[in-house]
CSV table of C-alpha atoms and ligand atoms in Angstrom, one decimal:
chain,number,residue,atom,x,y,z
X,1,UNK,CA,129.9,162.4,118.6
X,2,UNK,CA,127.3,161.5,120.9
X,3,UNK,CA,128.0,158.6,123.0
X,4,UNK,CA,126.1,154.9,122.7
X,5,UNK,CA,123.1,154.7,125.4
X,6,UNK,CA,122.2,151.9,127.4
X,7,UNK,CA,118.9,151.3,128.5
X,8,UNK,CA,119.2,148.7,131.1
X,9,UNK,CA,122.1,148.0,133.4
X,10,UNK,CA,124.6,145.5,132.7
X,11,UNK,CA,126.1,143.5,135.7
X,12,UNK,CA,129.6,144.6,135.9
X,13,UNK,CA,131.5,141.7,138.7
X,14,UNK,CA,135.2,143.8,138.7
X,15,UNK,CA,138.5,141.2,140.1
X,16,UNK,CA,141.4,141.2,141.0
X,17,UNK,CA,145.0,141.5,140.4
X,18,UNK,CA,146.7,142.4,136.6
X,19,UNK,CA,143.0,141.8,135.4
X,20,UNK,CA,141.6,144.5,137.4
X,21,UNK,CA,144.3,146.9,136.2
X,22,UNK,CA,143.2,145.8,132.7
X,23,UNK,CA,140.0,145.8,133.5
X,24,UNK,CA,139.8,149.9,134.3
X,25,UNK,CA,142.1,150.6,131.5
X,26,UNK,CA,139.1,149.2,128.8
X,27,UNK,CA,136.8,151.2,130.4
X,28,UNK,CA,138.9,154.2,130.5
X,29,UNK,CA,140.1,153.4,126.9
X,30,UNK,CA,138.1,151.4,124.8
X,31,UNK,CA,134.3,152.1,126.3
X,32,UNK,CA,133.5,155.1,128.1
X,33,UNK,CA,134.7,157.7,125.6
X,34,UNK,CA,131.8,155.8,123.1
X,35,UNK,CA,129.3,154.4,125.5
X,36,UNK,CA,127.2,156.4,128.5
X,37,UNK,CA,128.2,152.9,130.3
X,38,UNK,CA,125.3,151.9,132.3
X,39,UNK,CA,125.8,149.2,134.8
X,40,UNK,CA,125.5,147.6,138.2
X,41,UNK,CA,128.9,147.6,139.9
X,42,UNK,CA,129.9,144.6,142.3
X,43,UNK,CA,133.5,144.5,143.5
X,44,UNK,CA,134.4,140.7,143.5
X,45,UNK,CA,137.8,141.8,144.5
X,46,UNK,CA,139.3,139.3,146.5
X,47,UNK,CA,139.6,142.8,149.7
X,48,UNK,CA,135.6,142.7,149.7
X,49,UNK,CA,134.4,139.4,149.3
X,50,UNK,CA,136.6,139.3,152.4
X,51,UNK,CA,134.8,142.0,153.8
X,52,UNK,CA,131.7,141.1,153.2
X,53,UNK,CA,131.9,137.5,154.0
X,54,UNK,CA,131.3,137.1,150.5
X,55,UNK,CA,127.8,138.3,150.5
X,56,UNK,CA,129.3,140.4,147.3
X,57,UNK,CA,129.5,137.7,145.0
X,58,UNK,CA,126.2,136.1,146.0
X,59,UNK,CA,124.5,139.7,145.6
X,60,UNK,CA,126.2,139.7,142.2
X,61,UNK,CA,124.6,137.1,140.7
X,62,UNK,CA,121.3,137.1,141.8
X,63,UNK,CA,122.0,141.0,139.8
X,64,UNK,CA,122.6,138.6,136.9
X,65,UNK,CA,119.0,136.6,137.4
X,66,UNK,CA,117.3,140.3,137.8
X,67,UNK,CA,119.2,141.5,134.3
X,68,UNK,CA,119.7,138.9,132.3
X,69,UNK,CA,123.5,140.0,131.2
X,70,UNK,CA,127.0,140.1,133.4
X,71,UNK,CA,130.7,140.2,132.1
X,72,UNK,CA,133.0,139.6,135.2
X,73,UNK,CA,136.9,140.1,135.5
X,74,UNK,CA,139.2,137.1,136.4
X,75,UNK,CA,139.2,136.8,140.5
X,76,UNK,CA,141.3,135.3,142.9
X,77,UNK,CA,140.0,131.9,144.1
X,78,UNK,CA,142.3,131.6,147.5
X,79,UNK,CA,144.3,129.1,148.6
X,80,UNK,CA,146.5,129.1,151.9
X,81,UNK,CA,149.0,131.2,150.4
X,82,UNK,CA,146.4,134.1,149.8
X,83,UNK,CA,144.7,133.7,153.1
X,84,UNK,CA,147.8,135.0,154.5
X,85,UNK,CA,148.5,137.5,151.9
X,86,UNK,CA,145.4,139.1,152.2
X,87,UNK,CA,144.8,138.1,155.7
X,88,UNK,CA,141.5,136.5,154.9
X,89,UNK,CA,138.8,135.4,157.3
X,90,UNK,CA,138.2,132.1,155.3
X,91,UNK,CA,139.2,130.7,152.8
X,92,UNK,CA,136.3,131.6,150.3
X,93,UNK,CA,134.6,130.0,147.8
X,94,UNK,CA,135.8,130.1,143.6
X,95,UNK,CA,133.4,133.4,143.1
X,96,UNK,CA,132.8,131.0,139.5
X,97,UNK,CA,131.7,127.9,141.6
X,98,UNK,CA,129.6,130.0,143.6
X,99,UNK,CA,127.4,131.9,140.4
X,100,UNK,CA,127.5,128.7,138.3
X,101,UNK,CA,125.7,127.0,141.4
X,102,UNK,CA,123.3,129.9,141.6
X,103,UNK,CA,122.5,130.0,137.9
X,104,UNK,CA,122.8,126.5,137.1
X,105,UNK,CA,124.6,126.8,134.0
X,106,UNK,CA,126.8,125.6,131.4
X,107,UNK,CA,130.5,127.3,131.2
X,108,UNK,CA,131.0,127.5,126.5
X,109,UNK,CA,134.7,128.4,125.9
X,110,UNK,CA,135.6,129.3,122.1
X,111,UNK,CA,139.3,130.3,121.2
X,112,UNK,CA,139.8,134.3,119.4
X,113,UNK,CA,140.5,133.5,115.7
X,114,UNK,CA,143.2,135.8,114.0
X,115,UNK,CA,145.1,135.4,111.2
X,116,UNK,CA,148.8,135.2,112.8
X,117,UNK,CA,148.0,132.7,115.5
X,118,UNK,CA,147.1,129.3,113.6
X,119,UNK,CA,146.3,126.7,115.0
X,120,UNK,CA,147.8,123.4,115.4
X,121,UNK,CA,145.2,121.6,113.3
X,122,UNK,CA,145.1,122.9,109.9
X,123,UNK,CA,142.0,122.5,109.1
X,124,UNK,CA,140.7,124.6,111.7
X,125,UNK,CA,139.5,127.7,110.3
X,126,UNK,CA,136.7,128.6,112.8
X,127,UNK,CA,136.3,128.2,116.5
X,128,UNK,CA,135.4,125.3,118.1
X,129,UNK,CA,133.2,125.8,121.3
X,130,UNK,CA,133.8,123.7,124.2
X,131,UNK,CA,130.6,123.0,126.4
X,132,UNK,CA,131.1,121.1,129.5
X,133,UNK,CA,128.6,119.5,132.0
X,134,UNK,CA,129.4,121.0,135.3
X,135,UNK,CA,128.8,118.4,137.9
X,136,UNK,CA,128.9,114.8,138.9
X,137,UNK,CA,130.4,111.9,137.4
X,138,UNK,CA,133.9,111.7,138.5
X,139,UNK,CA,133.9,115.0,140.6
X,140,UNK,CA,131.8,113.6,142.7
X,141,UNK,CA,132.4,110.2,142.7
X,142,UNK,CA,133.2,107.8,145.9
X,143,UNK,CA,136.1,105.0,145.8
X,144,UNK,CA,136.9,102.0,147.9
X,145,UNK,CA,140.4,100.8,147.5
X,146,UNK,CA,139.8,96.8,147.5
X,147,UNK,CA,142.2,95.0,150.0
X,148,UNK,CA,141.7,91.5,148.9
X,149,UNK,CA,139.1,88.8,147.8
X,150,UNK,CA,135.7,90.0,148.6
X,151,UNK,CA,132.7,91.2,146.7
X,152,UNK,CA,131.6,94.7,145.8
X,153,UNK,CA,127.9,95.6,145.1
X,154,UNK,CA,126.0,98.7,143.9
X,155,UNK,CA,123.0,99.0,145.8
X,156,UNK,CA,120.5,101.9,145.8
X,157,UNK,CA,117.5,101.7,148.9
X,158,UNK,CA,114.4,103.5,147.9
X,159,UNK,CA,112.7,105.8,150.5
X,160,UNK,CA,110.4,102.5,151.2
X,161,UNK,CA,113.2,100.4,151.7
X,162,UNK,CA,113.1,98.1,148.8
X,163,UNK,CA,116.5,98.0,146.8
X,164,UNK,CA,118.4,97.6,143.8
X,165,UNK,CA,121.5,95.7,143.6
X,166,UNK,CA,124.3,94.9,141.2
X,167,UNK,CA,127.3,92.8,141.1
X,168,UNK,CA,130.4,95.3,140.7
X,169,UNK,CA,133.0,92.6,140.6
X,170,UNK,CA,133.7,89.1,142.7
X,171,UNK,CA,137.2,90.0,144.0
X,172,UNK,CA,140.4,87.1,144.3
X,173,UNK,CA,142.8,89.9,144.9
X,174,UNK,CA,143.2,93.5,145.7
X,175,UNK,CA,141.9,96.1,143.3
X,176,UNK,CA,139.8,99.7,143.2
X,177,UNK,CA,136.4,100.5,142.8
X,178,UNK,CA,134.4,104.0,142.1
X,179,UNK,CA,131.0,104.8,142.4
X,180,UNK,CA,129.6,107.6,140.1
X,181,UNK,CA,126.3,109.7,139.5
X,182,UNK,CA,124.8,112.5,138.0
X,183,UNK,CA,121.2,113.4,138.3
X,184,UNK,CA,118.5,114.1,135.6
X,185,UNK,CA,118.0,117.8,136.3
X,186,UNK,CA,121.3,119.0,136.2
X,187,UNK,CA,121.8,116.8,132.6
X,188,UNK,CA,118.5,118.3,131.6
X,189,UNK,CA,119.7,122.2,132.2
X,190,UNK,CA,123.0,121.2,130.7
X,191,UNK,CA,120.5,119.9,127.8
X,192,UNK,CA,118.5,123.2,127.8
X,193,UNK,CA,122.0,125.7,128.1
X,194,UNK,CA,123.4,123.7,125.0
X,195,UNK,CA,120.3,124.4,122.8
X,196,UNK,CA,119.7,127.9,123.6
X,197,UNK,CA,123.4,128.5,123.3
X,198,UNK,CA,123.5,127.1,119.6
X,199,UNK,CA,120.1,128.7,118.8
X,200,UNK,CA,121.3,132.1,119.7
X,201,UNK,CA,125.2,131.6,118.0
X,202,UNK,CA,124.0,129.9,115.4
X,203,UNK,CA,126.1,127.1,115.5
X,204,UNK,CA,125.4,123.4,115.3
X,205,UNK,CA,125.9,121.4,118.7
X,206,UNK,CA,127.3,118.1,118.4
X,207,UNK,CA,127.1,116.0,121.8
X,208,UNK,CA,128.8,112.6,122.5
X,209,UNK,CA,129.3,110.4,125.0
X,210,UNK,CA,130.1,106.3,125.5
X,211,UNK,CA,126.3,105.5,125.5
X,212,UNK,CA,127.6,101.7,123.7
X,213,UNK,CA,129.1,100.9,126.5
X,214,UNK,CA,127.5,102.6,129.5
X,215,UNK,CA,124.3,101.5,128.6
X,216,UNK,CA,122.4,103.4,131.4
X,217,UNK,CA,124.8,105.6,132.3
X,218,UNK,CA,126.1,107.1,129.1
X,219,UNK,CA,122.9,106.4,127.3
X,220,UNK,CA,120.7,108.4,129.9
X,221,UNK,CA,122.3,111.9,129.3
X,222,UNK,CA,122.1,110.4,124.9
X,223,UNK,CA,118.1,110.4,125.4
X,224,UNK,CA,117.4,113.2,127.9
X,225,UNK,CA,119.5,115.8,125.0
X,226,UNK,CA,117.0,113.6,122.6
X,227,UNK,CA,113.9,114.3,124.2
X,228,UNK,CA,114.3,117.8,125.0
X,229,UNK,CA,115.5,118.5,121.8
X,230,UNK,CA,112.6,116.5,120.0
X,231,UNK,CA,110.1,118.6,122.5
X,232,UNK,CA,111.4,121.9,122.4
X,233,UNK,CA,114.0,122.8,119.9
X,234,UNK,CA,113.8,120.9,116.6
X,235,UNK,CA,112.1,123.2,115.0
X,236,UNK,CA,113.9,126.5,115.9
X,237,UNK,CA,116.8,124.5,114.7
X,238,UNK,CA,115.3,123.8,111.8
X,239,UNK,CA,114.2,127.5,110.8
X,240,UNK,CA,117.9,128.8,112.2
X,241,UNK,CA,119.4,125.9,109.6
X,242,UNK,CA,121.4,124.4,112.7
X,243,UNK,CA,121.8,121.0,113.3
X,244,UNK,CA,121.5,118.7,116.6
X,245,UNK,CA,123.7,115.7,116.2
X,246,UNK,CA,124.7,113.1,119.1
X,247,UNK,CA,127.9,110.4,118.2
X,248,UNK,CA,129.9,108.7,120.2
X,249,UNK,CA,133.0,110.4,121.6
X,250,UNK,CA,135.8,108.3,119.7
X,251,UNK,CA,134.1,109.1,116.9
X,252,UNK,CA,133.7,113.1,117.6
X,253,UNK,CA,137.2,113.4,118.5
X,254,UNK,CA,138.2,111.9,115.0
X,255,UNK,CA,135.6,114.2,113.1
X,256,UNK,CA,137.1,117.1,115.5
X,257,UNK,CA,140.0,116.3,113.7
X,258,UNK,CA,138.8,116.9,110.7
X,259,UNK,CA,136.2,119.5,110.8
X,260,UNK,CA,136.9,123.2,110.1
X,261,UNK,CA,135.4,124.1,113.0
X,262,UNK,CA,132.4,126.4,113.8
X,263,UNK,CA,130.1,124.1,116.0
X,264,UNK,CA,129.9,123.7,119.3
X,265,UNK,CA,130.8,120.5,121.1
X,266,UNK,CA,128.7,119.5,124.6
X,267,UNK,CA,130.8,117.1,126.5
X,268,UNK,CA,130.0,115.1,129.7
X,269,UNK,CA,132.0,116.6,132.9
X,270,UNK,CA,135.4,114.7,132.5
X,271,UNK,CA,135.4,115.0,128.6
X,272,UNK,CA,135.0,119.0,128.7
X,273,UNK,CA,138.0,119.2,131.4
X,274,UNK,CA,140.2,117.3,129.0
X,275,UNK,CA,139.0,118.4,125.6
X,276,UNK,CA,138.9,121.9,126.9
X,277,UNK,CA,142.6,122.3,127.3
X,278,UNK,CA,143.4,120.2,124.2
X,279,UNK,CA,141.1,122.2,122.2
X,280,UNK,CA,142.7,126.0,123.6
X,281,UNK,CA,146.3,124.7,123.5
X,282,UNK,CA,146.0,123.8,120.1
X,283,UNK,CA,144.0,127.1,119.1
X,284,UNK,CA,147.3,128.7,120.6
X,285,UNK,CA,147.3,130.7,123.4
X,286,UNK,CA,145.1,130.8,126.6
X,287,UNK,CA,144.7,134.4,126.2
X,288,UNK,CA,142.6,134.0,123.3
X,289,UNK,CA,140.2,132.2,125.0
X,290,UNK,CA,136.6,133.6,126.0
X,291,UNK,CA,134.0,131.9,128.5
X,292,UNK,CA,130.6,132.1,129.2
X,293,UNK,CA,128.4,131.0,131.5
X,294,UNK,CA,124.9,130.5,130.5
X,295,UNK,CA,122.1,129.4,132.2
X,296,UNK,CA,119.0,127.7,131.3
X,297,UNK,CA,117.0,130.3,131.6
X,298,UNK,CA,118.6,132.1,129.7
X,299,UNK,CA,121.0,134.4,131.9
X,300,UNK,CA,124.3,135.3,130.4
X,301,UNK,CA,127.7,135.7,132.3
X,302,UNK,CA,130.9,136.7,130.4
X,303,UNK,CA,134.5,136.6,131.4
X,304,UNK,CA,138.1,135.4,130.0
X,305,UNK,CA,138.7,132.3,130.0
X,306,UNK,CA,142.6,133.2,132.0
X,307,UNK,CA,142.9,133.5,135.3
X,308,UNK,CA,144.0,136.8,136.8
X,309,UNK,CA,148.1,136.7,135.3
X,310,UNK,CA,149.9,137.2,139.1
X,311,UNK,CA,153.0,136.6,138.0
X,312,UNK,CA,152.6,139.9,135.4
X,313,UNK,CA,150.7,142.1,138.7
X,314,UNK,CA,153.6,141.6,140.7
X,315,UNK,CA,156.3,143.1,138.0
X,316,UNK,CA,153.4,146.0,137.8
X,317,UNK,CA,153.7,146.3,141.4
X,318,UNK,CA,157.1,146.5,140.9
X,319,UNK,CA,156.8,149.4,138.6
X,320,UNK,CA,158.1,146.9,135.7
X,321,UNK,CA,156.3,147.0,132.2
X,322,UNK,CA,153.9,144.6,131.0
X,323,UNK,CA,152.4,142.9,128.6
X,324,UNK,CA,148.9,141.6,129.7
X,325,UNK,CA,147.2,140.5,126.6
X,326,UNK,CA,143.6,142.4,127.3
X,327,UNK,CA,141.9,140.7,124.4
X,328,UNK,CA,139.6,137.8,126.1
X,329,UNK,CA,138.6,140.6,129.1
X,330,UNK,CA,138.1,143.0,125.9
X,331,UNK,CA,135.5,140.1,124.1
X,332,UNK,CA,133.9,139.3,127.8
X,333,UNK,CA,132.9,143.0,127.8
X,334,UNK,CA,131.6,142.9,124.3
X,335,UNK,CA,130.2,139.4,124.2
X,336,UNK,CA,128.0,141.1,127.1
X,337,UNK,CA,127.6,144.2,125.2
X,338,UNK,CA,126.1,142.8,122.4
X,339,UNK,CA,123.6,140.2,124.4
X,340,UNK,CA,122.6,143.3,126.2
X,341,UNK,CA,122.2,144.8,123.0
X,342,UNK,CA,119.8,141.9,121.4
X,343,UNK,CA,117.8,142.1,124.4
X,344,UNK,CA,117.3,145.3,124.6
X,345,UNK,CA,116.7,145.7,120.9
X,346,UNK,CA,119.8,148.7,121.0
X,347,UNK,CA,121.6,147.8,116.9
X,348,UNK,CA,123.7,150.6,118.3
X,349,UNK,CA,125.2,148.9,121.1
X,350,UNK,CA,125.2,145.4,119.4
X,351,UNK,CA,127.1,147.2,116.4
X,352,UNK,CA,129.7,148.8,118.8
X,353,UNK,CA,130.9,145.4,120.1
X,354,UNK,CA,131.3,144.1,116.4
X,355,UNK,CA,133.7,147.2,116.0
X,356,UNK,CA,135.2,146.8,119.3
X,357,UNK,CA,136.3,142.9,118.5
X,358,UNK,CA,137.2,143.6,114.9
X,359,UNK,CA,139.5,146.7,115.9
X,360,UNK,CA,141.1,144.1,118.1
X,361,UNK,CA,141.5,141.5,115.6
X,362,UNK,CA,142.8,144.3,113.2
X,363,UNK,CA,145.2,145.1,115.6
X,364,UNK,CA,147.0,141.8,115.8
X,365,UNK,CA,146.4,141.2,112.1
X,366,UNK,CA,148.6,144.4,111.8
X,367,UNK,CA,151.4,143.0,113.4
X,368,UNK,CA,151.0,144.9,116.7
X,369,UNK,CA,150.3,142.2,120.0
X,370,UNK,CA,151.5,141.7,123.3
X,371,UNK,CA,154.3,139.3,124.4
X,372,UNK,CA,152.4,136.3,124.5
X,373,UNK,CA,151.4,137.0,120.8
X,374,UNK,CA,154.5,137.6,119.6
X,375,UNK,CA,156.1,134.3,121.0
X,376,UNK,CA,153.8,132.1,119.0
X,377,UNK,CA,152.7,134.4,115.6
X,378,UNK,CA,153.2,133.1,112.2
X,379,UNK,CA,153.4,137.1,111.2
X,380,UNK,CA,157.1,138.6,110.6
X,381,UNK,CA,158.6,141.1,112.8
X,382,UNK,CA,155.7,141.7,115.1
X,383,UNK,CA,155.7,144.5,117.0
X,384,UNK,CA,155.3,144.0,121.2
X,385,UNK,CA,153.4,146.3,122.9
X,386,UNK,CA,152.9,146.8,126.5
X,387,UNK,CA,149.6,146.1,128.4
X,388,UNK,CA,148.6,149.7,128.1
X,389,UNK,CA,150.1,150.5,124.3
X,390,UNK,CA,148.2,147.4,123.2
X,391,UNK,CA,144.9,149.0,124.3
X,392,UNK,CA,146.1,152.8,123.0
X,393,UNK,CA,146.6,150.6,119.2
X,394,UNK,CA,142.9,149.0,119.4
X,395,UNK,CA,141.4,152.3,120.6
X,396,UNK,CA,143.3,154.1,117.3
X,397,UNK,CA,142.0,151.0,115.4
X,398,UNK,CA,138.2,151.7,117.0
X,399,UNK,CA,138.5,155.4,116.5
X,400,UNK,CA,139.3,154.9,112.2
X,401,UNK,CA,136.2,152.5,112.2
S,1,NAP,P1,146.5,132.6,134.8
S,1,NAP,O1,146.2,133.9,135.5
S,1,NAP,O2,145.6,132.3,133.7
S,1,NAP,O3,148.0,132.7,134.3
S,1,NAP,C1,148.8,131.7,134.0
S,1,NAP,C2,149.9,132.1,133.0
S,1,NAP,O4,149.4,132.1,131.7
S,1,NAP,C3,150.4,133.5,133.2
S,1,NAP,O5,151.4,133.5,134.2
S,1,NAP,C4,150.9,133.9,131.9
S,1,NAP,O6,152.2,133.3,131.5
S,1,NAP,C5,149.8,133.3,131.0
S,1,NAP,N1,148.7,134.2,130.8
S,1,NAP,C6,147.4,134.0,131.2
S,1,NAP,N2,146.6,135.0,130.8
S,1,NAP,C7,147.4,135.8,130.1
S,1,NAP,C8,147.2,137.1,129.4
S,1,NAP,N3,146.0,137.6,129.4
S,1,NAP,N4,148.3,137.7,128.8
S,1,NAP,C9,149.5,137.1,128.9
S,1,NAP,N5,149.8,135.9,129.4
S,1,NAP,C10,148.7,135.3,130.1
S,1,NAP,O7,146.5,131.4,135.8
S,1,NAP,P2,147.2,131.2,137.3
S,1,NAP,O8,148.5,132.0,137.3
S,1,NAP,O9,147.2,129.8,137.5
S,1,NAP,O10,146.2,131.9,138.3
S,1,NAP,C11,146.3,133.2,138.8
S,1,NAP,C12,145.1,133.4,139.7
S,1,NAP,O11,143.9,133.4,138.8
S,1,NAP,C13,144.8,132.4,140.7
S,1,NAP,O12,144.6,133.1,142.0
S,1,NAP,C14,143.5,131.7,140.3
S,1,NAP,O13,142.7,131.3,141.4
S,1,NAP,C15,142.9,132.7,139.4
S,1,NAP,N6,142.0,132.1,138.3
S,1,NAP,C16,140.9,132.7,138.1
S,1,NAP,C17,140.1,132.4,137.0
S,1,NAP,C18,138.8,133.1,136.8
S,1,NAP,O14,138.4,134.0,137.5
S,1,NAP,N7,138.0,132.7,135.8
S,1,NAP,C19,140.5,131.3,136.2
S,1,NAP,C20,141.7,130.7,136.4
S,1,NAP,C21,142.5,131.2,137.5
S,1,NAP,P3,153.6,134.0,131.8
S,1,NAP,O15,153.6,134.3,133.2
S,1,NAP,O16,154.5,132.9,131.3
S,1,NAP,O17,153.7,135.2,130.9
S,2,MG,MG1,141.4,121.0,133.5
């Protein structure tokens, strides 16, 4: 059979740890005995960000601006336990932090739906995509603890001096006090990521904040998704049969409830963190989670949404069997796959990832998973698999489709 051929590169960011050893073994497995692989290699491996003072990670994603498409392995983000481990020079930068700043995007996380895993809401029968703003509010906020009676202000100076000022509070006693902000162009690519994302997955986006009671706050990021929607995206909406709508975020969490899932839900900074984890918790298991990054204008960068499973690396150290459940590093390949595919107009390519995920799923559905799997399934007598018999059973699964 002749093998799948790509016509441009895809940026391929390898990592670090059981991830990486995963990461080979679906290339060796599960992608280039059917595609004539074609991509840009950067080693984001903890050893050569190191050595290259991580110039590595920079150089990969301005790759990702010149190509469009990336799918990147969990990496290491070190702490002062690694720096002595590896023996680093500094204690380097989240490679994620460090792309997201360069591309300015949005991070959309959506839970791996199989029958077996169910999750804890019933009426959940598709995935529901997590979009979260990516800087300010909170995470960037300054505080004052209050000692005693005093007063507290908000004041902005413009560049000419004149100001704007606002009672906070007039204190009798001891208390706290925060100050927040965001600014409009980082609300307006989250604005612009958000749309294109629903446009090209089809899926409604439903956005919410507390815009009734943070009137200027709140109600600024409410009318800068408005206008940009009303200016640019309405009508593509319209002919994709999507739907825009903004509610306020007690209210979304109540019709998230309810839904069935399927949409994608945009969340201000503080509400993605939280909802995030409620959301994949309740889908079932972190492993089943996929991430991408996706920028406003319009660069794509896949990955898992796990981090790179140490605890598992050191019993493969050890010579001790695993089992790594590969599927989110398997659906960051072919989420990247196929957008490589779209762009480049390849239905070949585009069509291998469909088979790809559904021998996965299939796999699962068949009552063959890894450990992880198996702890939580509704299925009877599942069978465990190690990291590397897992992969064998999807790539006997991709070989009968
Ligand atoms: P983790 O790698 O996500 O693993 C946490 C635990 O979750 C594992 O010990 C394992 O539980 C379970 N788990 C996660 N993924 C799994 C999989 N594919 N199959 C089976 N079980 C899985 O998080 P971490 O241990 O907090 O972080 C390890 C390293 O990853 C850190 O250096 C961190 O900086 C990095 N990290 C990177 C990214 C990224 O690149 N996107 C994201 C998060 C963390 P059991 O051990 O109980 O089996
Ligand atoms: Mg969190």
């Amino acid at each position: 059979m002749d093998k799948i051929k790509m016509t441009t590169p895809l940026v391929e960011m390898d990592g670090d740890e059981m991830t990486r050893i995963l990461w080979k073994m679906i290339k060796d497995e599960l992608l280039l005995p059917f595609i004539d692989l074609n991509t840009e290699y950067y080693d984001l491996g903890l050893e050569e960000r190191n050595r290259t003072n991580d110039q590595v990670t920079v150089d990969s994603a301005n790759a990702t601006k010149k190509y469009g498409v990336a799918v990147k392995c969990a990496t290491i983000t070190p702490n002062a336990a690694r720096m002595t481990e590896y023996n680093l020079k500094e204690m380097w930068k989240s490679p994620n932090g460090t792309i997201r700043a360069m591309l300015d995007g949005t991070v959309f996380r959506a839970p791996i739906v199989v029958k077996g895993i169910e999750p804890n809401v019933k009426t959940w029968k598709k995935p529901i995509t997590i979009a979260r703003h990516a800087y300010g509010d909170v995470y960037k906020a300054t505080e004052i603890k209050i000692p005693g009676e005093g007063k507290a202000e908000l004041v902005y100076t413009a560049k000419d001096g004149t100001q704007i000022r606002e009672l906070i509070h007039d204190f009798t006693g001891a208390g706290v006090i925060q100050g927040q902000h965001n600014v409009s162009e980082s609300i307006q690519s989250f604005a612009h990521s958000c749309f294109r994302y629903a446009l090209d997955t089809k899926q409604d986006l439903w956005f919410a904040t507390k815009d009734t009671i943070s009137k200027k706050y709140d109600h600024t990021f409410k009318d800068i998704f408005q206008e940009i929607y009303d200016a640019e995206y309405q009508e593509a909406f319209e002919k994709a049969g999507i739907t825009y709508f903004y509610t306020l975020i007690d209210d979304a969490v109540a019709r998230v409830m309810k839904s069935e899932g399927g949409f994608i839900w945009a969340c201000k900074n503080y509400d993605g963190d939280v909802m995030s984890d409620m959301i994949s918790s309740a889908f079932g298991s972190l492993a089943m989670m996929t991430s991408v990054l996706v920028s406003p204008q319009g660069y794509y960068e896949y990955e898992a949404a796990h981090g790179t499973v140490q605890r598992h690396y050191y019993k493969y150290l050890k010579g001790e069997e695993t089992s790594t459940n590969s599927v989110a590093t398997i659906f960051a390949w072919t989420g990247a796959l196929r957008k490589r595919g779209e762009l480049d107009n390849n239905h070949e390519l585009s069509a291998f990832a469909d088979r790809l995920e559904a021998a996965c799923i299939h796999t699962i559905e068949s009552g063959k998973m890894t450990k992880d799997l198996a702890l939580i399934t509704s299925l009877e007598n599942p069978t465990v698999l190690s990291s590397e018999g897992f992969i064998k059973a999807i790539r006997s699964e991709l070989e009968k489709a």
